[in-house]
PDB file of C-alpha atoms in Angstrom:
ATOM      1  CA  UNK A 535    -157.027 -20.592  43.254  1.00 60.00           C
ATOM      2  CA  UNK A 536    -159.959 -18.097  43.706  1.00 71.00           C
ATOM      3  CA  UNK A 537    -159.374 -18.531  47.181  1.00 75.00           C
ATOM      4  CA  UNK A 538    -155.259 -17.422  46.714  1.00 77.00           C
ATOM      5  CA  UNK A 539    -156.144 -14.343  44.756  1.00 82.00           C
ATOM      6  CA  UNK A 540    -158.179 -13.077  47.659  1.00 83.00           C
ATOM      7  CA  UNK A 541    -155.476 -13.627  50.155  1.00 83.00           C
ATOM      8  CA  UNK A 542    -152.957 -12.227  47.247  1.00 85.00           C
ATOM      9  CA  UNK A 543    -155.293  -9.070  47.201  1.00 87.00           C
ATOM     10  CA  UNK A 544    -155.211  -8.823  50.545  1.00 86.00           C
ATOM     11  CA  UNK A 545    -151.355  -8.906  51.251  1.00 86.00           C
ATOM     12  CA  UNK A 546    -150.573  -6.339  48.352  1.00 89.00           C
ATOM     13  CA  UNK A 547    -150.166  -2.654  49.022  1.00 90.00           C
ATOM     14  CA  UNK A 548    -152.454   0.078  47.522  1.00 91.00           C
ATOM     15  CA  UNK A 549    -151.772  -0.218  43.726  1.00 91.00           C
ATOM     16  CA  UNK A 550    -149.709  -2.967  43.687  1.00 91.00           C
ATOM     17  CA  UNK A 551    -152.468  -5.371  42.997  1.00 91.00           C
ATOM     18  CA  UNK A 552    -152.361  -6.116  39.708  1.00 91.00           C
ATOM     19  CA  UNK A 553    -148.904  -6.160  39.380  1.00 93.00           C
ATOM     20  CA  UNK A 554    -149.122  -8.913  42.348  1.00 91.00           C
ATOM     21  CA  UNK A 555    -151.895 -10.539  40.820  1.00 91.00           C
ATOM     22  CA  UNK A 556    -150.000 -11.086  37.068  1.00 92.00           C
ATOM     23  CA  UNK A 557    -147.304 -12.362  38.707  1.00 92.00           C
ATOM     24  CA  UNK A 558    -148.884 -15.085  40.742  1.00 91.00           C
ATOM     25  CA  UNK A 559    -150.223 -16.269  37.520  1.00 91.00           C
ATOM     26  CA  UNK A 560    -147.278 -16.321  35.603  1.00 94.00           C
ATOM     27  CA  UNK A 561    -146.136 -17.940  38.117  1.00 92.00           C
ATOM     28  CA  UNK A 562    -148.425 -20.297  38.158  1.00 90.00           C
ATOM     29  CA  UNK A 563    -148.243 -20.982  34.569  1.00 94.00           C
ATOM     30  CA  UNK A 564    -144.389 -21.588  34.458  1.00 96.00           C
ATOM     31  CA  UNK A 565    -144.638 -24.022  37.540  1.00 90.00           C
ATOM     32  CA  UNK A 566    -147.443 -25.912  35.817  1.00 90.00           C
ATOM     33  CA  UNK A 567    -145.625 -26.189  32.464  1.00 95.00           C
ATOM     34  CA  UNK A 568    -142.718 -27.353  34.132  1.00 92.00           C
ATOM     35  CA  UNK A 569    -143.927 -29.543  36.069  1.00 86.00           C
ATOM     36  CA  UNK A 570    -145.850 -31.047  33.364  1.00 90.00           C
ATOM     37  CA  UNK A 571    -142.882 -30.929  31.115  1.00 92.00           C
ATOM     38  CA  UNK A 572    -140.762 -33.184  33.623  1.00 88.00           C
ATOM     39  CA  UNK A 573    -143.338 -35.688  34.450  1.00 85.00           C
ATOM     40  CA  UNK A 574    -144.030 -36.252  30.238  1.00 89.00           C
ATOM     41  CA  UNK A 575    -140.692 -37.013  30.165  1.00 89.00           C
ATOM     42  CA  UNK A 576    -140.175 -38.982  32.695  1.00 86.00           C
ATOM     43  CA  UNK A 577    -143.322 -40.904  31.886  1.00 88.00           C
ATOM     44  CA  UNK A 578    -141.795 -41.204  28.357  1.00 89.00           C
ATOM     45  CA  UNK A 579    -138.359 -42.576  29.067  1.00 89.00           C
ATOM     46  CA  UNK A 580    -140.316 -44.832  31.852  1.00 88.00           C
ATOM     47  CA  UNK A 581    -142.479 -46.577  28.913  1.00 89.00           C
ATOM     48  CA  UNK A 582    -140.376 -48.194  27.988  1.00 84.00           C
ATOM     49  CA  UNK A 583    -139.991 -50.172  31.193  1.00 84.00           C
ATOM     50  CA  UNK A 584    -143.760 -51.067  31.177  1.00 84.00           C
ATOM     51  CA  UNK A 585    -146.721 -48.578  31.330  1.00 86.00           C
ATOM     52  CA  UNK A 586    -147.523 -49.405  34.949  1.00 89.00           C
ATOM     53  CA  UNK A 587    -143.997 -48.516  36.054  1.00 87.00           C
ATOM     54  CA  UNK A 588    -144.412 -45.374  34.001  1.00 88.00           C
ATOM     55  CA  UNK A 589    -147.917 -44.464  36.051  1.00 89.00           C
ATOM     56  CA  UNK A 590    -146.867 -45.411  39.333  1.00 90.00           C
ATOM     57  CA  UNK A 591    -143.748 -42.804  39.115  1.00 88.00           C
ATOM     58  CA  UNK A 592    -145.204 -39.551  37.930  1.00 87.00           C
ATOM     59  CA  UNK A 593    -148.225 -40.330  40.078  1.00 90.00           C
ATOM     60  CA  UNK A 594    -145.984 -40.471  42.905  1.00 91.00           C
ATOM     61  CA  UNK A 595    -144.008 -37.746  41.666  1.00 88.00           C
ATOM     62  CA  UNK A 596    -147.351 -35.022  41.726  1.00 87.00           C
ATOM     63  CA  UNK A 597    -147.622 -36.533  45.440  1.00 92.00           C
ATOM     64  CA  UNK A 598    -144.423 -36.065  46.215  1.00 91.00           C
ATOM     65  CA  UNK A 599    -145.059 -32.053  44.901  1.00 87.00           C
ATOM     66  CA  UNK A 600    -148.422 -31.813  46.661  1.00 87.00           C
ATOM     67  CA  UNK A 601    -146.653 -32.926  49.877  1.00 92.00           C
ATOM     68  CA  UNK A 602    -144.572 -30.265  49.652  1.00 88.00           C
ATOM     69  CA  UNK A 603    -147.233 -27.674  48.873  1.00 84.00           C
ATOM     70  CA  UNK A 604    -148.651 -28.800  52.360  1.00 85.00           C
ATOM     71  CA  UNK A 605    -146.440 -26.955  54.788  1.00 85.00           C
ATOM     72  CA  UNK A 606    -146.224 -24.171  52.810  1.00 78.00           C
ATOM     73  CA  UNK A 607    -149.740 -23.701  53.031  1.00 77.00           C
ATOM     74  CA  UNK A 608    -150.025 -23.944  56.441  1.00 79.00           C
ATOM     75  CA  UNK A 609    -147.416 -20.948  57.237  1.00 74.00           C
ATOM     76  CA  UNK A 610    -149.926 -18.470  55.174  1.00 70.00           C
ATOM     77  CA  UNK A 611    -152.660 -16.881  57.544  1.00 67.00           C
ATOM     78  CA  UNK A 612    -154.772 -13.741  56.596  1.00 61.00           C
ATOM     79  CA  UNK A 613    -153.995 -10.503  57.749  1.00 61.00           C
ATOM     80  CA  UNK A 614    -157.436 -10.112  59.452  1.00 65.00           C
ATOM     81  CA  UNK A 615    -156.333 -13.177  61.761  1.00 58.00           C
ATOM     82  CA  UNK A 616    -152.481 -11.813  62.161  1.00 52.00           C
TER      83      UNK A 616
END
């Protein structure tokens, strides 16, 4: 994340920053506990069906997220190399 918060600082406007910056991380936070929220649930009405079952869906459910993430990350470039 270091690495976002530079790119972050870059992007914002003069005196914007920290505004920019708290937000990122609350966004962060609210994707994370959502995210983590789903998956306990899902890996607790899965249980039932046999822990490896359980596993083997919210594993492939953070892949399925992280693949995602991928192209997303690939559209953001720093201003420097715009």
């Amino acid at each position: 994340m270091p690495a976002l918060s530079v790119l972050l600082l870059e992007h914002s406007a003069v005196g914007e920053e920290g505004r920019n910056s708290a937000s990122m991380q609350t966004s962060d936070a609210v994707a994370d506990a959502l995210v983590l929220a789903v998956c306990s649930g899902l890996f607790g009405w899965l249980l039932a069906t046999g822990p490896t079952m359980s596993f083997v869906v919210v594993f492939l459910v953070a892949l399925m997220i992280a693949s995602l993430a991928l192209p997303a990350s690939q559209k953001v470039t720093s201003p420097s190399a715009a």
